């Protein structure tokens, strides 16, 4: 893996080529997202994200391209039962059409083109893919995580029962064996 810590690709050479050429720009590296990017997507990570991207012409118009790639790493989520931090591995793939609309300093943006297709539009030949990679990564996060399959969760007063299984919350009803619905067995529901 390359020691780079950003996700910037230089597409100048690709922009200078004639439509229909088979050349591409491909790169890989590690991404240490800025705190602002992480906060915008509500992410916490255990370390940098590994990524790889390939940008190539589509063979159509001079300004049409495709980007495909992948991003992977570990996100930190809270266990849905006991709220401890859990490292969750995530692998996400991306495939988007791209269009070049010359504009100095214009960032990569997702835009709707004719036909309701989402197209990545870039203005500057030096393209920072970090925001896109983080969004794709965030989309593939699971909704919830468990620290372990047999997680006992929290007691009514917030004690982690995995660490203190003997704990009984103050005021909690004492379990007397059997089903809590056993008292309803003699209930007559007919008029």
PDB file of N, CA and C in Angstrom, residues 7 20 31 39 42-43 49 57 59-60 72 78-79 85 87 90 93 95 112 116 132 135 152 155 158 172 178 186:
ATOM      1  N   UNK A   7      -6.527  11.463  -1.052  1.00  0.00           N
ATOM      2  CA  UNK A   7      -7.171  10.744  -2.158  1.00  0.00           C
ATOM      3  C   UNK A   7      -7.328  11.679  -3.348  1.00  0.00           C
ATOM      4  N   UNK A  20     -11.821   8.335 -26.959  1.00  0.00           N
ATOM      5  CA  UNK A  20     -11.619   7.019 -27.546  1.00  0.00           C
ATOM      6  C   UNK A  20     -10.299   6.379 -27.162  1.00  0.00           C
ATOM      7  N   UNK A  31      -6.234   6.983   3.367  1.00  0.00           N
ATOM      8  CA  UNK A  31      -6.890   8.268   3.562  1.00  0.00           C
ATOM      9  C   UNK A  31      -7.073   8.515   5.047  1.00  0.00           C
ATOM     10  N   UNK A  39     -16.922  14.424  10.776  1.00  0.00           N
ATOM     11  CA  UNK A  39     -18.094  14.954  11.463  1.00  0.00           C
ATOM     12  C   UNK A  39     -19.265  15.129  10.501  1.00  0.00           C
ATOM     13  N   UNK A  42     -20.743  11.845  10.184  1.00  0.00           N
ATOM     14  CA  UNK A  42     -21.005  11.184  11.453  1.00  0.00           C
ATOM     15  C   UNK A  42     -20.187   9.920  11.647  1.00  0.00           C
ATOM     16  N   UNK A  43     -18.924   9.954  11.240  1.00  0.00           N
ATOM     17  CA  UNK A  43     -18.072   8.768  11.299  1.00  0.00           C
ATOM     18  C   UNK A  43     -17.017   8.860  12.384  1.00  0.00           C
ATOM     19  N   UNK A  49      -8.359   4.858   6.016  1.00  0.00           N
ATOM     20  CA  UNK A  49      -9.107   4.041   5.062  1.00  0.00           C
ATOM     21  C   UNK A  49      -8.211   3.703   3.880  1.00  0.00           C
ATOM     22  N   UNK A  57     -11.760   7.328 -19.699  1.00  0.00           N
ATOM     23  CA  UNK A  57     -12.725   7.921 -20.626  1.00  0.00           C
ATOM     24  C   UNK A  57     -13.797   6.900 -20.982  1.00  0.00           C
ATOM     25  N   UNK A  59     -15.305   6.945 -23.937  1.00  0.00           N
ATOM     26  CA  UNK A  59     -15.261   6.754 -25.382  1.00  0.00           C
ATOM     27  C   UNK A  59     -16.270   7.625 -26.103  1.00  0.00           C
ATOM     28  N   UNK A  60     -17.085   8.330 -25.363  1.00  0.00           N
ATOM     29  CA  UNK A  60     -18.094   9.205 -25.955  1.00  0.00           C
ATOM     30  C   UNK A  60     -17.558  10.617 -26.114  1.00  0.00           C
ATOM     31  N   UNK A  72     -12.048   0.760   2.027  1.00  0.00           N
ATOM     32  CA  UNK A  72     -12.306  -0.136   3.146  1.00  0.00           C
ATOM     33  C   UNK A  72     -11.551   0.323   4.382  1.00  0.00           C
ATOM     34  N   UNK A  78     -21.459   2.155  18.224  1.00  0.00           N
ATOM     35  CA  UNK A  78     -21.825   1.737  19.573  1.00  0.00           C
ATOM     36  C   UNK A  78     -22.630   0.450  19.484  1.00  0.00           C
ATOM     37  N   UNK A  79     -22.364  -0.468  20.402  1.00  0.00           N
ATOM     38  CA  UNK A  79     -23.153  -1.695  20.497  1.00  0.00           C
ATOM     39  C   UNK A  79     -24.603  -1.304  20.755  1.00  0.00           C
ATOM     40  N   UNK A  85     -18.037   0.784  22.472  1.00  0.00           N
ATOM     41  CA  UNK A  85     -17.549   0.960  21.109  1.00  0.00           C
ATOM     42  C   UNK A  85     -17.179  -0.387  20.493  1.00  0.00           C
ATOM     43  N   UNK A  87     -15.529  -2.031  16.826  1.00  0.00           N
ATOM     44  CA  UNK A  87     -14.898  -1.813  15.526  1.00  0.00           C
ATOM     45  C   UNK A  87     -15.607  -2.696  14.499  1.00  0.00           C
ATOM     46  N   UNK A  90     -15.699  -2.435   7.145  1.00  0.00           N
ATOM     47  CA  UNK A  90     -16.586  -2.015   6.062  1.00  0.00           C
ATOM     48  C   UNK A  90     -15.792  -2.030   4.769  1.00  0.00           C
ATOM     49  N   UNK A  93     -17.783  -0.355  -2.567  1.00  0.00           N
ATOM     50  CA  UNK A  93     -17.350  -0.164  -3.953  1.00  0.00           C
ATOM     51  C   UNK A  93     -18.125   0.995  -4.554  1.00  0.00           C
ATOM     52  N   UNK A  95     -18.949   3.194  -8.431  1.00  0.00           N
ATOM     53  CA  UNK A  95     -18.912   3.251  -9.890  1.00  0.00           C
ATOM     54  C   UNK A  95     -19.807   4.410 -10.293  1.00  0.00           C
ATOM     55  N   UNK A 112     -27.302  16.008 -10.897  1.00  0.00           N
ATOM     56  CA  UNK A 112     -28.229  15.281 -11.752  1.00  0.00           C
ATOM     57  C   UNK A 112     -28.124  15.850 -13.152  1.00  0.00           C
ATOM     58  N   UNK A 116     -31.982  11.801 -15.314  1.00  0.00           N
ATOM     59  CA  UNK A 116     -31.994  11.456 -13.890  1.00  0.00           C
ATOM     60  C   UNK A 116     -30.813  10.611 -13.435  1.00  0.00           C
ATOM     61  N   UNK A 132     -16.047  12.027  -1.425  1.00  0.00           N
ATOM     62  CA  UNK A 132     -16.825  10.969  -2.063  1.00  0.00           C
ATOM     63  C   UNK A 132     -16.534   9.613  -1.421  1.00  0.00           C
ATOM     64  N   UNK A 135     -18.292   9.354   1.890  1.00  0.00           N
ATOM     65  CA  UNK A 135     -19.737   9.195   1.755  1.00  0.00           C
ATOM     66  C   UNK A 135     -20.097   7.768   1.342  1.00  0.00           C
ATOM     67  N   UNK A 152     -25.468  -8.855  26.913  1.00  0.00           N
ATOM     68  CA  UNK A 152     -26.566  -8.778  27.880  1.00  0.00           C
ATOM     69  C   UNK A 152     -27.174  -7.379  27.959  1.00  0.00           C
ATOM     70  N   UNK A 155     -28.568  -2.613  32.341  1.00  0.00           N
ATOM     71  CA  UNK A 155     -29.664  -2.737  33.312  1.00  0.00           C
ATOM     72  C   UNK A 155     -30.504  -1.467  33.242  1.00  0.00           C
ATOM     73  N   UNK A 158     -28.512   1.560  33.963  1.00  0.00           N
ATOM     74  CA  UNK A 158     -27.366   1.867  33.116  1.00  0.00           C
ATOM     75  C   UNK A 158     -26.091   1.090  33.363  1.00  0.00           C
ATOM     76  N   UNK A 172     -36.118  -3.076  40.472  1.00  0.00           N
ATOM     77  CA  UNK A 172     -36.473  -3.999  39.391  1.00  0.00           C
ATOM     78  C   UNK A 172     -37.239  -5.173  39.977  1.00  0.00           C
ATOM     79  N   UNK A 178     -40.161 -19.075  35.465  1.00  0.00           N
ATOM     80  CA  UNK A 178     -41.321 -19.204  34.598  1.00  0.00           C
ATOM     81  C   UNK A 178     -41.572 -17.945  33.801  1.00  0.00           C
ATOM     82  N   UNK A 186     -55.187 -18.131  33.496  1.00  0.00           N
ATOM     83  CA  UNK A 186     -56.573 -18.364  33.953  1.00  0.00           C
ATOM     84  C   UNK A 186     -57.510 -17.208  33.576  1.00  0.00           C
TER      85      UNK A 186
END
